[in-house]
Amino acid sequence: MMISKKMLDAINEQINLELNSAYIYYGMVAYFEAEDYSGMAHWLNIQAKEELEHAQRLFDFVNEVGEKVTLGALDKPSVDYKDPLDVFKAGLEHEKFITASIQKLYELAKSEKQYAAEEMLRWFINEQVEEENNFSHIVTLLERAAGKSGSLMMIDGKLGQREE
Ligand code: OFO
């Protein structure tokens, strides 16, 4: 066995969390589409797809080490938010939660001498720095905009330019 049972369970759990992340962000897309903020909807749509890629990366790893992926249920995401700032603050909090989860996985890999998993998880450690930074930057922009519609439109336009 390339990975321990404990490591396998923890990675399978992380697959569920990444899929849940995608689901949460699709909920935010639904909110922004309904509110006609198409740029913010676009940004979160790409974010949701990234989360699916994160899940896929872990999924592939489990298969590559000859183990079986197990899939749990997804939580029902919210499609109701107060305003754009509320959405991106929730996104930032969620990413902090995911960072903590990745760090726990990484610590487990280290303490259990799960070298293949440790190597694979290094990518996620770096990725989470970017994830938190992206959300926190948008929170700052929205705080500065302070709900002014002209500024919100400018931010919406900027986020609409996010590339895949
Ligand atoms: Fe998968 O990084 Fe966000 O949640």
PDB file of C-alpha atoms and ligand atoms in Angstrom:
ATOM      1  CA  MET A   1       0.000   0.000   0.000  1.00  0.00           C
ATOM      2  CA  MET A   2       1.390   3.348  -1.105  1.00  0.00           C
ATOM      3  CA  ILE A   3      -0.779   5.184   1.413  1.00  0.00           C
ATOM      4  CA  SER A   4      -2.187   4.261   4.805  1.00  0.00           C
ATOM      5  CA  LYS A   5      -5.887   3.754   5.430  1.00  0.00           C
ATOM      6  CA  LYS A   6      -5.912   6.867   7.592  1.00  0.00           C
ATOM      7  CA  MET A   7      -4.341   8.931   4.800  1.00  0.00           C
ATOM      8  CA  LEU A   8      -6.746   7.491   2.220  1.00  0.00           C
ATOM      9  CA  ASP A   9      -9.777   8.378   4.369  1.00  0.00           C
ATOM     10  CA  ALA A  10      -8.494  11.906   4.877  1.00  0.00           C
ATOM     11  CA  ILE A  11      -7.893  12.420   1.141  1.00  0.00           C
ATOM     12  CA  ASN A  12     -11.332  11.071   0.292  1.00  0.00           C
ATOM     13  CA  GLU A  13     -12.742  13.531   2.814  1.00  0.00           C
ATOM     14  CA  GLN A  14     -10.845  16.351   1.091  1.00  0.00           C
ATOM     15  CA  ILE A  15     -12.322  15.314  -2.283  1.00  0.00           C
ATOM     16  CA  ASN A  16     -15.727  15.873  -0.725  1.00  0.00           C
ATOM     17  CA  LEU A  17     -14.659  19.281   0.604  1.00  0.00           C
ATOM     18  CA  GLU A  18     -13.370  20.378  -2.802  1.00  0.00           C
ATOM     19  CA  LEU A  19     -16.600  19.295  -4.494  1.00  0.00           C
ATOM     20  CA  ASN A  20     -18.493  21.146  -1.771  1.00  0.00           C
ATOM     21  CA  SER A  21     -16.395  24.228  -2.530  1.00  0.00           C
ATOM     22  CA  ALA A  22     -17.468  24.033  -6.175  1.00  0.00           C
ATOM     23  CA  TYR A  23     -21.087  23.681  -5.063  1.00  0.00           C
ATOM     24  CA  ILE A  24     -20.826  26.683  -2.729  1.00  0.00           C
ATOM     25  CA  TYR A  25     -19.368  28.809  -5.533  1.00  0.00           C
ATOM     26  CA  TYR A  26     -22.066  27.684  -7.975  1.00  0.00           C
ATOM     27  CA  GLY A  27     -24.569  28.913  -5.355  1.00  0.00           C
ATOM     28  CA  MET A  28     -22.823  32.291  -5.462  1.00  0.00           C
ATOM     29  CA  VAL A  29     -22.951  32.253  -9.282  1.00  0.00           C
ATOM     30  CA  ALA A  30     -26.716  31.685  -9.034  1.00  0.00           C
ATOM     31  CA  TYR A  31     -27.020  34.696  -6.717  1.00  0.00           C
ATOM     32  CA  PHE A  32     -24.964  36.997  -8.970  1.00  0.00           C
ATOM     33  CA  GLU A  33     -26.727  35.897 -12.154  1.00  0.00           C
ATOM     34  CA  ALA A  34     -30.087  36.652 -10.523  1.00  0.00           C
ATOM     35  CA  GLU A  35     -28.783  40.082  -9.419  1.00  0.00           C
ATOM     36  CA  ASP A  36     -27.331  40.826 -12.888  1.00  0.00           C
ATOM     37  CA  TYR A  37     -23.717  41.062 -11.795  1.00  0.00           C
ATOM     38  CA  SER A  38     -22.462  39.066 -14.744  1.00  0.00           C
ATOM     39  CA  GLY A  39     -18.758  39.783 -14.142  1.00  0.00           C
ATOM     40  CA  MET A  40     -18.842  38.485 -10.571  1.00  0.00           C
ATOM     41  CA  ALA A  41     -20.874  35.490 -11.751  1.00  0.00           C
ATOM     42  CA  HIS A  42     -18.197  34.801 -14.370  1.00  0.00           C
ATOM     43  CA  TRP A  43     -15.376  35.045 -11.805  1.00  0.00           C
ATOM     44  CA  LEU A  44     -17.059  32.583  -9.454  1.00  0.00           C
ATOM     45  CA  ASN A  45     -17.928  30.252 -12.292  1.00  0.00           C
ATOM     46  CA  ILE A  46     -14.238  29.930 -13.069  1.00  0.00           C
ATOM     47  CA  GLN A  47     -13.571  29.503  -9.357  1.00  0.00           C
ATOM     48  CA  ALA A  48     -16.110  26.672  -9.196  1.00  0.00           C
ATOM     49  CA  LYS A  49     -14.400  24.958 -12.128  1.00  0.00           C
ATOM     50  CA  GLU A  50     -11.054  25.309 -10.365  1.00  0.00           C
ATOM     51  CA  GLU A  51     -12.528  23.537  -7.361  1.00  0.00           C
ATOM     52  CA  LEU A  52     -13.612  20.667  -9.590  1.00  0.00           C
ATOM     53  CA  GLU A  53     -10.012  20.484 -10.811  1.00  0.00           C
ATOM     54  CA  HIS A  54      -8.791  20.360  -7.209  1.00  0.00           C
ATOM     55  CA  ALA A  55     -11.130  17.451  -6.543  1.00  0.00           C
ATOM     56  CA  GLN A  56      -9.940  15.790  -9.760  1.00  0.00           C
ATOM     57  CA  ARG A  57      -6.302  16.107  -8.718  1.00  0.00           C
ATOM     58  CA  LEU A  58      -6.986  14.257  -5.448  1.00  0.00           C
ATOM     59  CA  PHE A  59      -9.233  11.782  -7.263  1.00  0.00           C
ATOM     60  CA  ASP A  60      -6.424  10.963  -9.720  1.00  0.00           C
ATOM     61  CA  PHE A  61      -3.932  10.551  -6.897  1.00  0.00           C
ATOM     62  CA  VAL A  62      -6.110   7.990  -5.100  1.00  0.00           C
ATOM     63  CA  ASN A  63      -6.443   6.023  -8.333  1.00  0.00           C
ATOM     64  CA  GLU A  64      -2.744   6.284  -9.127  1.00  0.00           C
ATOM     65  CA  VAL A  65      -1.783   4.753  -5.786  1.00  0.00           C
ATOM     66  CA  GLY A  66      -4.151   1.876  -6.512  1.00  0.00           C
ATOM     67  CA  GLU A  67      -6.876   2.768  -4.012  1.00  0.00           C
ATOM     68  CA  LYS A  68     -10.568   3.479  -4.424  1.00  0.00           C
ATOM     69  CA  VAL A  69     -12.241   6.863  -4.195  1.00  0.00           C
ATOM     70  CA  THR A  70     -15.281   7.089  -1.951  1.00  0.00           C
ATOM     71  CA  LEU A  71     -17.786   9.891  -2.395  1.00  0.00           C
ATOM     72  CA  GLY A  72     -19.972  11.441   0.281  1.00  0.00           C
ATOM     73  CA  ALA A  73     -23.034  13.670   0.064  1.00  0.00           C
ATOM     74  CA  LEU A  74     -22.772  17.378  -0.736  1.00  0.00           C
ATOM     75  CA  ASP A  75     -24.246  20.073   1.501  1.00  0.00           C
ATOM     76  CA  LYS A  76     -26.985  22.302   0.150  1.00  0.00           C
ATOM     77  CA  PRO A  77     -25.332  25.636  -0.705  1.00  0.00           C
ATOM     78  CA  SER A  78     -26.859  29.062  -0.181  1.00  0.00           C
ATOM     79  CA  VAL A  79     -28.043  31.086  -3.175  1.00  0.00           C
ATOM     80  CA  ASP A  80     -29.054  34.049  -1.008  1.00  0.00           C
ATOM     81  CA  TYR A  81     -26.655  36.766   0.063  1.00  0.00           C
ATOM     82  CA  LYS A  82     -26.994  40.331   1.303  1.00  0.00           C
ATOM     83  CA  ASP A  83     -24.700  41.987  -1.234  1.00  0.00           C
ATOM     84  CA  PRO A  84     -21.465  41.343  -3.207  1.00  0.00           C
ATOM     85  CA  LEU A  85     -19.292  42.042  -0.160  1.00  0.00           C
ATOM     86  CA  ASP A  86     -21.236  39.446   1.822  1.00  0.00           C
ATOM     87  CA  VAL A  87     -20.521  36.880  -0.922  1.00  0.00           C
ATOM     88  CA  PHE A  88     -16.777  37.446  -1.151  1.00  0.00           C
ATOM     89  CA  LYS A  89     -16.383  37.615   2.626  1.00  0.00           C
ATOM     90  CA  ALA A  90     -18.094  34.210   2.813  1.00  0.00           C
ATOM     91  CA  GLY A  91     -15.745  32.970   0.062  1.00  0.00           C
ATOM     92  CA  LEU A  92     -12.693  34.198   1.981  1.00  0.00           C
ATOM     93  CA  GLU A  93     -13.868  32.512   5.180  1.00  0.00           C
ATOM     94  CA  HIS A  94     -14.456  29.316   3.241  1.00  0.00           C
ATOM     95  CA  GLU A  95     -10.962  29.392   1.751  1.00  0.00           C
ATOM     96  CA  LYS A  96      -9.481  29.863   5.238  1.00  0.00           C
ATOM     97  CA  PHE A  97     -11.379  26.772   6.320  1.00  0.00           C
ATOM     98  CA  ILE A  98     -10.035  24.849   3.302  1.00  0.00           C
ATOM     99  CA  THR A  99      -6.484  26.016   4.013  1.00  0.00           C
ATOM    100  CA  ALA A 100      -6.773  24.680   7.555  1.00  0.00           C
ATOM    101  CA  SER A 101      -8.040  21.380   6.212  1.00  0.00           C
ATOM    102  CA  ILE A 102      -5.179  21.086   3.682  1.00  0.00           C
ATOM    103  CA  GLN A 103      -2.656  21.897   6.395  1.00  0.00           C
ATOM    104  CA  LYS A 104      -4.097  19.156   8.590  1.00  0.00           C
ATOM    105  CA  LEU A 105      -3.800  16.707   5.690  1.00  0.00           C
ATOM    106  CA  TYR A 106      -0.223  17.776   5.116  1.00  0.00           C
ATOM    107  CA  GLU A 107       0.629  17.351   8.804  1.00  0.00           C
ATOM    108  CA  LEU A 108      -0.919  13.894   8.734  1.00  0.00           C
ATOM    109  CA  ALA A 109       1.155  12.949   5.691  1.00  0.00           C
ATOM    110  CA  LYS A 110       4.308  14.139   7.459  1.00  0.00           C
ATOM    111  CA  SER A 111       3.619  12.497  10.801  1.00  0.00           C
ATOM    112  CA  GLU A 112       2.620   9.194   9.175  1.00  0.00           C
ATOM    113  CA  LYS A 113       5.566   9.270   6.755  1.00  0.00           C
ATOM    114  CA  GLN A 114       3.228   9.279   3.765  1.00  0.00           C
ATOM    115  CA  TYR A 115       5.804  10.645   1.337  1.00  0.00           C
ATOM    116  CA  ALA A 116       3.826  10.294  -1.910  1.00  0.00           C
ATOM    117  CA  ALA A 117       0.852  12.071  -0.361  1.00  0.00           C
ATOM    118  CA  GLU A 118       3.106  14.717   1.175  1.00  0.00           C
ATOM    119  CA  GLU A 119       4.614  15.490  -2.218  1.00  0.00           C
ATOM    120  CA  MET A 120       1.199  15.683  -3.891  1.00  0.00           C
ATOM    121  CA  LEU A 121      -0.177  17.943  -1.125  1.00  0.00           C
ATOM    122  CA  ARG A 122       2.621  20.478  -1.477  1.00  0.00           C
ATOM    123  CA  TRP A 123       0.834  21.786  -4.595  1.00  0.00           C
ATOM    124  CA  PHE A 124      -2.296  22.418  -2.520  1.00  0.00           C
ATOM    125  CA  ILE A 125      -0.362  24.282   0.173  1.00  0.00           C
ATOM    126  CA  ASN A 126       0.854  26.752  -2.478  1.00  0.00           C
ATOM    127  CA  GLU A 127      -2.527  26.904  -4.186  1.00  0.00           C
ATOM    128  CA  GLN A 128      -4.247  27.942  -0.944  1.00  0.00           C
ATOM    129  CA  VAL A 129      -1.989  30.992  -0.648  1.00  0.00           C
ATOM    130  CA  GLU A 130      -3.351  32.111  -4.021  1.00  0.00           C
ATOM    131  CA  GLU A 131      -6.939  31.169  -3.178  1.00  0.00           C
ATOM    132  CA  GLU A 132      -7.034  33.251  -0.001  1.00  0.00           C
ATOM    133  CA  ASN A 133      -5.208  36.117  -1.645  1.00  0.00           C
ATOM    134  CA  ASN A 134      -7.705  36.258  -4.551  1.00  0.00           C
ATOM    135  CA  PHE A 135     -10.715  36.478  -2.263  1.00  0.00           C
ATOM    136  CA  SER A 136      -9.095  38.865   0.168  1.00  0.00           C
ATOM    137  CA  HIS A 137      -8.148  41.245  -2.670  1.00  0.00           C
ATOM    138  CA  ILE A 138     -11.757  41.336  -3.892  1.00  0.00           C
ATOM    139  CA  VAL A 139     -13.044  41.892  -0.337  1.00  0.00           C
ATOM    140  CA  THR A 140     -10.723  44.918  -0.087  1.00  0.00           C
ATOM    141  CA  LEU A 141     -11.978  46.324  -3.405  1.00  0.00           C
ATOM    142  CA  LEU A 142     -15.591  45.888  -2.348  1.00  0.00           C
ATOM    143  CA  GLU A 143     -14.981  47.452   1.059  1.00  0.00           C
ATOM    144  CA  ARG A 144     -13.452  50.473  -0.649  1.00  0.00           C
ATOM    145  CA  ALA A 145     -16.430  50.673  -3.020  1.00  0.00           C
ATOM    146  CA  ALA A 146     -18.686  50.878   0.052  1.00  0.00           C
ATOM    147  CA  GLY A 147     -21.767  49.881  -1.946  1.00  0.00           C
ATOM    148  CA  LYS A 148     -21.504  52.769  -4.468  1.00  0.00           C
ATOM    149  CA  SER A 149     -23.081  51.526  -7.684  1.00  0.00           C
ATOM    150  CA  GLY A 150     -20.501  53.108 -10.038  1.00  0.00           C
ATOM    151  CA  SER A 151     -17.631  51.402  -8.181  1.00  0.00           C
ATOM    152  CA  LEU A 152     -19.517  48.109  -8.036  1.00  0.00           C
ATOM    153  CA  MET A 153     -20.016  48.223 -11.798  1.00  0.00           C
ATOM    154  CA  MET A 154     -16.293  48.806 -12.290  1.00  0.00           C
ATOM    155  CA  ILE A 155     -15.407  45.852 -10.062  1.00  0.00           C
ATOM    156  CA  ASP A 156     -17.969  43.713 -11.868  1.00  0.00           C
ATOM    157  CA  GLY A 157     -16.342  44.622 -15.192  1.00  0.00           C
ATOM    158  CA  LYS A 158     -12.882  43.804 -13.860  1.00  0.00           C
ATOM    159  CA  LEU A 159     -13.942  40.415 -12.459  1.00  0.00           C
ATOM    160  CA  GLY A 160     -15.627  39.649 -15.759  1.00  0.00           C
ATOM    161  CA  GLN A 161     -12.165  39.533 -17.321  1.00  0.00           C
ATOM    162  CA  ARG A 162     -10.915  36.580 -15.271  1.00  0.00           C
ATOM    163  CA  GLU A 163      -9.399  33.989 -17.577  1.00  0.00           C
ATOM    164  CA  GLU A 164      -9.766  30.236 -17.213  1.00  0.00           C
TER     165      GLU A 164
HETATM  166 FE1  OFO B   1      -9.869  24.124  -3.551  1.00  0.00          FE
HETATM  167  O1  OFO B   1      -9.308  25.750  -2.990  1.00  0.00           O
HETATM  168 FE2  OFO B   1     -10.744  26.780  -2.875  1.00  0.00          FE
HETATM  169  O2  OFO B   1     -11.780  25.834  -1.816  1.00  0.00           O
END
